[in-house]
């Protein structure tokens, strides 16, 4: 995932691999469904923005085949580097700061990236500019403000603690510049960027082992920041992690909103 120096969830921390695995389990089926519907196939040139892990990059590589190209970029490529063999190229790049790393792409895709990028407007312009006429853009991002609870069914003290920690985590993200209501704006932003045939949908996991794995890894990754911010004590966090491990809570994620459209064909 693309980040600035203020990004809260560093790809190099040990918990990052667990988070990427959970994201893949939760969201890959939705992403792959959209990419298939957009027609990704042999010979396509694709830019995967803020690649983070390798699951989407590997899927794209199989779809485009040896005649295609997949450019995977991130400000930290440590997790995606093993996928860097033909037709995949891995490159360090910050979509919110740098110019596009190429042009004429048939597809540009970003998942759970732009919500964390301070200059989202520039990043989106860069992604649209990199498309060929008629090329497809798919942006998938979270909207934590749309559904702010970790436990939508807050029926006991374990769920109340979980939601209190989730509130603290959201505050940490907001202080680092994340836009917690970004996902809902994607259809309008894609239209305003000049894309045609814009559509969108949302996916909202409510209870899944992958939700629990994601929560555990995330809380362990940011526990020191939660404590420093006064959002929780170490005892609170230990109790919450034990509750998650016990498997008795229905844990949800923020809705992931997917929006897609096509760049106009020049006449």
XYZ file of C-alpha atoms in Angstrom:
267
model
C 0.000 0.000 0.000
C 1.236 3.437 -0.893
C 2.026 5.661 2.069
C 3.729 8.868 3.057
C 6.169 9.169 5.955
C 3.099 9.512 8.159
C 1.500 6.229 7.067
C 0.376 4.283 10.113
C 0.684 0.690 8.849
C 4.247 0.056 7.658
C 4.652 -2.769 5.131
C 7.913 -3.843 6.770
C 6.373 -4.668 10.139
C 5.860 -8.385 10.755
C 2.090 -8.011 11.088
C 1.843 -6.560 7.562
C 2.074 -9.996 5.957
C -0.841 -11.194 8.089
C -2.868 -8.155 7.089
C -2.183 -8.689 3.375
C -3.216 -12.343 3.669
C -6.457 -11.303 5.361
C -7.137 -8.640 2.725
C -6.600 -11.236 0.003
C -9.044 -13.651 1.619
C -11.657 -10.971 2.207
C -11.431 -8.885 -0.949
C -9.728 -10.821 -3.758
C -12.978 -12.500 -4.913
C -14.630 -9.086 -5.308
C -11.597 -7.572 -7.032
C -11.177 -10.509 -9.404
C -14.880 -10.421 -10.279
C -14.595 -6.771 -11.286
C -11.358 -7.267 -13.208
C -12.877 -10.184 -15.105
C -15.957 -8.107 -15.972
C -13.691 -5.319 -17.248
C -12.238 -7.790 -19.727
C -8.631 -8.127 -18.533
C -6.987 -10.636 -20.826
C -3.939 -11.612 -22.891
C -1.705 -8.760 -23.972
C -3.155 -6.169 -21.597
C -0.886 -3.532 -20.042
C -1.831 -3.074 -16.384
C -0.669 -0.776 -13.606
C -1.314 -2.043 -10.081
C -1.012 1.025 -7.815
C 0.126 0.606 -4.210
C 0.414 -3.117 -4.743
C 1.314 -4.021 -1.155
C 1.003 -7.802 -1.345
C 1.247 -9.982 -4.438
C -2.156 -11.661 -4.781
C -3.695 -9.214 -7.284
C -0.423 -8.804 -9.169
C -0.070 -12.578 -9.563
C -3.663 -12.883 -10.782
C -3.129 -10.124 -13.332
C 0.085 -11.745 -14.543
C -1.743 -14.979 -15.323
C -4.532 -13.118 -17.146
C -2.319 -10.950 -19.362
C 0.121 -13.758 -20.137
C 3.570 -13.462 -21.696
C 2.445 -10.852 -24.235
C 1.101 -8.518 -21.542
C 2.658 -6.366 -18.853
C 1.896 -5.760 -15.187
C 3.616 -2.817 -13.505
C 3.346 -3.126 -9.711
C 4.271 0.029 -7.807
C 4.426 0.962 -4.155
C 6.468 3.232 -1.962
C 7.605 0.050 -0.180
C 7.909 -2.945 -2.509
C 9.258 -5.412 0.062
C 6.115 -7.579 0.047
C 5.482 -7.578 -3.689
C 9.104 -7.943 -4.856
C 8.966 -11.783 -5.098
C 6.362 -11.433 -7.874
C 8.777 -9.392 -9.995
C 9.312 -11.711 -12.948
C 7.986 -11.499 -16.492
C 5.394 -10.159 -17.226
C 5.568 -8.337 -13.874
C 7.808 -5.346 -13.209
C 8.055 -4.062 -9.632
C 8.994 -0.421 -9.147
C 9.202 1.974 -6.183
C 6.799 4.835 -6.844
C 4.621 7.227 -4.820
C 1.399 7.840 -6.729
C 0.537 10.900 -4.639
C 3.817 12.699 -5.365
C 5.429 11.438 -8.567
C 4.393 11.578 -12.207
C 2.801 8.431 -13.664
C 5.348 5.666 -14.291
C 4.125 5.247 -17.858
C 1.154 5.746 -20.126
C -1.072 3.807 -22.464
C -2.255 1.323 -19.847
C -5.325 -0.760 -20.624
C -6.068 -1.022 -16.901
C -5.112 0.934 -13.798
C -6.196 -0.548 -10.454
C -5.769 0.529 -6.833
C -7.235 -1.224 -3.782
C -7.299 0.270 -0.280
C -4.710 2.841 -1.303
C -6.073 6.319 -1.981
C -7.828 6.643 1.389
C -4.315 6.870 2.895
C -2.734 9.181 0.286
C -2.678 12.849 1.377
C -2.889 14.206 -2.182
C -5.652 11.903 -3.406
C -6.706 14.329 -6.121
C -3.270 14.279 -7.703
C -3.068 10.502 -7.381
C -6.388 10.008 -9.148
C -5.402 12.427 -11.929
C -2.163 10.511 -12.363
C -3.995 7.212 -12.669
C -6.442 8.579 -15.258
C -3.629 10.197 -17.236
C -1.822 6.854 -17.454
C -4.758 5.179 -19.230
C -4.952 4.796 -22.975
C -8.118 6.112 -24.621
C -10.772 3.514 -23.794
C -8.705 2.148 -20.913
C -10.332 1.020 -17.680
C -9.837 2.370 -14.161
C -10.893 0.361 -11.101
C -10.520 2.041 -7.710
C -11.522 0.147 -4.572
C -11.369 1.879 -1.236
C -12.726 1.649 2.262
C -15.283 3.940 3.838
C -14.789 3.493 7.608
C -17.136 6.370 8.403
C -19.970 4.634 6.577
C -19.781 1.709 9.027
C -17.506 2.675 11.943
C -18.033 -0.348 14.225
C -15.923 -3.450 14.547
C -18.912 -5.200 16.152
C -22.166 -3.939 14.614
C -24.043 -6.095 17.138
C -22.732 -4.381 20.280
C -24.471 -6.587 22.834
C -21.846 -7.076 25.551
C -18.684 -5.717 27.170
C -16.401 -7.564 24.736
C -18.082 -5.866 21.793
C -18.065 -2.493 23.535
C -14.312 -2.781 24.118
C -13.792 -3.810 20.497
C -15.691 -0.789 19.226
C -13.830 1.543 21.565
C -10.508 0.308 20.184
C -11.803 0.595 16.626
C -12.753 4.226 17.357
C -9.215 4.857 18.614
C -7.735 3.265 15.484
C -9.911 5.459 13.270
C -8.694 8.541 15.132
C -5.092 7.496 14.520
C -5.805 7.116 10.804
C -7.520 10.498 10.616
C -4.600 12.210 12.348
C -2.283 10.750 9.703
C -4.366 12.255 6.920
C -6.608 9.330 5.983
C -10.010 10.269 4.568
C -12.443 7.973 6.379
C -15.371 8.797 4.085
C -13.499 8.583 0.786
C -15.033 5.419 -0.593
C -18.540 6.822 -1.024
C -17.222 9.662 -3.204
C -15.499 7.446 -5.750
C -18.311 7.330 -8.362
C -18.569 11.111 -8.450
C -14.794 11.564 -8.488
C -14.405 9.181 -11.414
C -17.070 11.051 -13.375
C -15.463 14.397 -12.530
C -12.154 12.977 -13.779
C -13.790 12.522 -17.172
C -14.408 8.784 -17.093
C -17.417 7.306 -18.843
C -19.689 4.372 -17.952
C -18.975 4.829 -14.250
C -20.491 2.234 -11.936
C -19.868 1.175 -8.343
C -20.813 -1.377 -5.718
C -19.808 -2.233 -2.161
C -18.713 -5.317 -0.253
C -19.176 -5.478 3.510
C -17.892 -8.552 5.412
C -19.785 -8.891 8.693
C -18.307 -12.071 10.193
C -15.368 -14.103 8.935
C -12.209 -15.728 10.316
C -10.318 -13.372 8.011
C -11.937 -10.387 9.760
C -10.614 -11.725 13.064
C -7.141 -12.299 11.597
C -7.114 -8.764 10.178
C -8.214 -7.261 13.490
C -5.617 -9.151 15.504
C -2.758 -8.204 13.184
C -3.864 -4.560 12.963
C -4.214 -4.066 16.713
C -0.860 -5.709 17.387
C 0.720 -3.489 14.758
C -0.613 -0.233 16.213
C -0.863 -1.096 19.912
C 1.904 1.303 20.958
C 0.263 4.160 19.053
C -3.136 3.367 20.616
C -1.629 3.472 24.083
C 0.380 6.630 23.399
C -2.768 8.362 22.139
C -4.683 7.428 25.290
C -7.173 5.344 23.294
C -6.452 2.159 25.280
C -4.187 0.606 27.873
C -2.006 -2.413 27.286
C -4.404 -4.362 29.500
C -7.316 -3.273 27.283
C -5.479 -4.457 24.206
C -4.459 -7.784 25.748
C -8.061 -8.405 26.787
C -9.342 -7.484 23.330
C -6.847 -9.746 21.569
C -7.864 -12.607 23.842
C -11.536 -11.938 23.028
C -10.760 -11.990 19.307
C -8.807 -15.228 19.641
C -11.686 -16.837 21.548
C -13.833 -16.534 18.428
C -17.059 -15.462 20.117
C -17.492 -12.075 18.450
C -18.817 -11.202 15.010
C -16.164 -8.853 13.632
C -16.796 -6.677 10.584
C -14.628 -4.554 8.326
C -15.348 -1.176 6.811
C -17.249 -1.479 3.525
C -15.011 -1.618 0.465
C -16.520 0.434 -2.353
C -15.433 -0.479 -5.881
C -15.878 2.092 -8.642
C -14.926 1.703 -12.268
C -15.125 3.559 -15.543
C -13.512 4.053 -18.970
C -11.398 6.835 -20.351
C -13.028 8.546 -23.308
C -11.902 7.515 -26.777
C -10.450 10.446 -28.685
C -12.225 11.317 -31.919
